[in-house]
Amino acid sequence: MMKFRFRRQGADPQREKLKQELFAFNKTVEHGFPNQPSALAFDPELRIMAIGTRSGAVKIYGTPGVEFTGLHPDTATITQIHFLPGQGRLLTLLDDSSLHLWEIVHHSGCAHLEEVLSFQLPSRPGFDSASGLPGLTRITVVLLVTAGDMAALGTEGSSVFFLDVPTLTLLEGQTLGPDEVLRSVPDDYRCGKSLGPVESLQGHLRDPTKILIGYSRGLLVIWNQAAQCADRVFLGNQQLESLCWERSGSTLVSSHSDGSYAVWSVDAGGSLATQPTVATMPYGPFPCKAINKILWRNCESGDHFIIFSGGMPRASYGDRHCVSVLRAETLVTLDFTSRIIDFFTVHSTRPEDEFDEPQALAVLLEEELVVLDLQTPGWPSVPGPYLAPLHSSAITCSAHVANVPAKLWARIVSAGEQQSPQPASSTLRWPITGGRNLAQEPSQRGLLLTGHEDGTVRFWDASGVALRPLYKLSTAGLFQTDCEHADSLAQATEDDWPPFRKVGCFDPYSDDPRLGVQKVVLCKYTARMVVAGTAGQVLVLELSDTPSEKTVSVSSVDLLQDREGFTWKGHERLSPCTGPLPWPAGFQPRVLVQCLPPAAVTAVTLHAEWSLVAFGTSHGFGLFDYQRKTPVLARCTLHPNDSLAMEGPLSRVKSLKKSLRQSFRRIRKSRVSGKKRAANANSKEANAQLAEQACPHDVEMTPVQRRIEPRSADDSLSGVVRCLYFADTFLRDAVHHGPTMWAGTNSGSVFAYALEVPTAAAGGEKQPERAVEAVLGKEVQLMHRAPVVAIAVLDGRGRPLPEPYEASRDLAQAPDMQGGHAVLIASEEQFKVFTLPKVSAKTKFKLTAHEGCRVRKVALATFASVACEDYAETCLACLTNLGDVHVFSVPGLRPQVHYPCIRKEDISGIASCVLTRHGQGFYLISPSEFERFSLSARNITEPLCSLDVSWPQDSAHASHRLRESPKLSQANGTPGIILAPQSHDGSPDPICSKRSDIQELPEAMLSPMSVDSATSADTTLDTTGDVTVEDVKDFLGKARTIQLPATLLGAGTNGPWPLHVGPTCPARVWAWYLAELWGGLRAVLPMGSWPPPRPGATGRGQLGLPAHTTSHSTHHPSQLPL
């Protein structure tokens, strides 16, 4: 019979309230470069930039800290983005030919991005016979004309349709078909061939009624929309790729598929031009690839910029990704390492300016964003404050350092500035400066360290929303690699053609995979750092403010301890360079410790106060005194049957025999357990019924625990060292405390060593006379042999011990060394607290038995209360293999909260997760992006920003019209609130002014929230507009006509329409009418009458319905009698 016991009575209300003040889960911001970008746009008036991705995400960037994120409902590639200049709105085109209108809206002073409207073209010609648009096909290009109120849509069928942007409806009677264009073309040019898809649409900068249309066949037409005729026709014969209009409108340039571009004169006599003024192939005469996009920008000096992508010689450089910049006689071929998505120039767009005067060139690549300064000779790159490619080399590990001292922060920033000095003549700052960052200055500085495959460690400013690069450390210069070579492009001479110039920092190729960084540890108080790599190399570095030339000390530690029968089959160790080596300012290596065999380092820890570094691999762990430069301890953890550990991560040798044996064992165990489950099924059901009858409902019962099978002692890789830890605690007896080192392995073994550290070595530079000694004090074997993930010692008050130097420098509260200490051991299956020095079990929580998951990441975090600034709790946060985050109290190990965080299928995201000391976390959602989340209700880092926009008064109402589809939750999880636009003079628009966050509009409108919510009785609804209770009485008694705004009826004018209430009244008008004037209706209509219910009401009597009346009626809403 099942045995069960009772824990405690129902949940404590005070504790539940305290949990709400301490814990809250939020995914706040995405750091890094958007994965798989597909579209780019720039608003020159607001100075903001938008990037679209293949997954349908829209990301808008302004000044550092200003970010907006939106996500389309369907996963589709964004092919084009177009800003409505100065309005904070943009139009996106997806690869399914759907158009989406987005708005940046404000609520409580902060702005968010929301989708407003969408428009879908019929999927095939003649799909909608009633529309009268048989030529509708896939949209190839979009052009916004007349201040963004109208859009021209070019299609594959050679037609151009016109769309009313505020309502996203097609304008009837304005379609430009290919037949109308062909009337202006000579007969010999037609020759039965079609014009092909519309490749480009360009608006005239001076005359908005003129549109330049380019067809794939090569035909160029300047179409006069007002006169509905062609002003000029240019008979091109080469397949067209792109077009650009010169600022004055007198010249246009076209690029073609053969790698050439042509300049056409618009002012030349006649309406027909057969030959361009200039036609050239920049990288000819041999066949070249297509010039995909071209820009023409003029300058006051008389020169002009011609900027184009592609056009490289097909045979020699067809695989290069290049953008060419030509000015006068100067040509530079910018060579990138990833595919070019799009580019734009930052230049003057004011109508009164005669010249473009480009300031910067921004190039969006598949893996990075590069901005060039066009005003400085040499056109240098402008370092970006965000959107840096995290994956310039693949990320192999990461770590977070909180509360970085100001002095260390300044030294790291200074070292980074010396790495990439800007030219003295360069005055251009980051050109994308739109919006205002409303977030407060971060109270503490946070560093995110990422280790990479090429042996580099990058330092990132993770204090705020923008992840800013600070400094890059390279360890490859210390070793002799097999692929040392100088970049041939860097050695190019002046006579080389094309004149390549390597630009960008994305370099996914590593010279040697052994250089990969596996672990990083930084001591923020002494500016010492440990970097451990794939080939067993452990580097101890120190921060220096000046360049130096020094010889690095090299030591080796044999972790096998001369054991017989083990042969390393993996890669060789890296050979260090000999002699003095030059090192720039920054972190400079002091000691190199080489583990033997040269397996990848799996764990490392540093104690700068004792000058000790501990490291572990799949063979064992070692302890090294980097002050005396001598090894202290080496311990082998290999099992006699552990042969896979000798093969290494880069070896291809596999133990087939061992793999088959383990597979058969698993099959045998599953069969046995299946029989047991079938035999005990009936008894379990009876026990469950008995438990339901016997257990009171207000008492919490211990959940049924899963049976956990112990792991075999000879499992492969059982000797892998998973964690290392230093602590000053009681290990030998309960009276004397001292330095200790703890190590946990993959087989559930925990080794505790007592250390004898001479006093002079504790932070002193003078070498002590006695060496550091290590003596094995305790050895613990967990019952189920689950891998040990983390170890932490708790003081007498149950708090974690402070970091080195924190207590001695009064930076943290001194630990309680009077009461009994305890050690918290976290394995993959359970958390357990043991008393010290007896190492007897005190409390535990079996996570796998209760939740059916395994621990992947663990961290002790401090959670501050939002209600009381002085109250905080230290808890244990863990991430499981199912992607859930659990929080437990310390030292009681009581479950507090748990949240779903990462998809369980996202194995790389779970493996990359980093938990911080203040209840936040980072994990990779793509190779180039970190998702930031917060478990703390108080410590949240999220975008808080605003944007000043100005909408045309005649189109301001369009974005407020009733939406028939519910809003989608955006990536940042913020609800959509309507924005109060401004008129062109910057003052609030009287048409849409706010009052207490509720819209007060002269044209009566309804918030979507008021229509969709059936429980919004507490929401105050304004009786807006000219319709009052007296009007209702008059309406009910005499008149049958009221004045309603045209926006509710879908009209294209602002004037009021007379609404005749009757069978033809639209249902959405009833929705507005009853929601806005319900108070007046209740005052006028008697309870015995039948007032129609408001849409969304579900119960009786909610809206004054009589008890005998149901909320469902056979009447259509448009036919309800009054």
CSV table of C-alpha atoms in Angstrom, one decimal, residues 31 409 442 445-448 459-470 932:
chain,number,residue,atom,x,y,z
A,31,HIS,CA,21.4,41.5,-27.5
A,409,TRP,CA,36.0,49.5,-15.9
A,442,PRO,CA,22.5,51.6,-14.4
A,445,ARG,CA,28.3,47.9,-14.2
A,446,GLY,CA,28.1,44.4,-15.7
A,447,LEU,CA,30.6,42.7,-17.9
A,448,LEU,CA,29.7,39.8,-20.3
A,459,PHE,CA,34.4,42.0,-23.2
A,460,TRP,CA,30.9,43.5,-23.5
A,461,ASP,CA,29.1,46.2,-21.6
A,462,ALA,CA,26.0,44.4,-20.4
A,463,SER,CA,24.9,47.1,-18.0
A,464,GLY,CA,22.0,48.4,-20.2
A,465,VAL,CA,19.9,47.5,-23.3
A,466,ALA,CA,22.7,48.1,-25.8
A,467,LEU,CA,25.4,45.4,-25.6
A,468,ARG,CA,28.5,47.5,-26.4
A,469,PRO,CA,31.9,46.0,-27.2
A,470,LEU,CA,34.6,47.2,-24.9
A,932,ARG,CA,18.2,38.4,-21.8
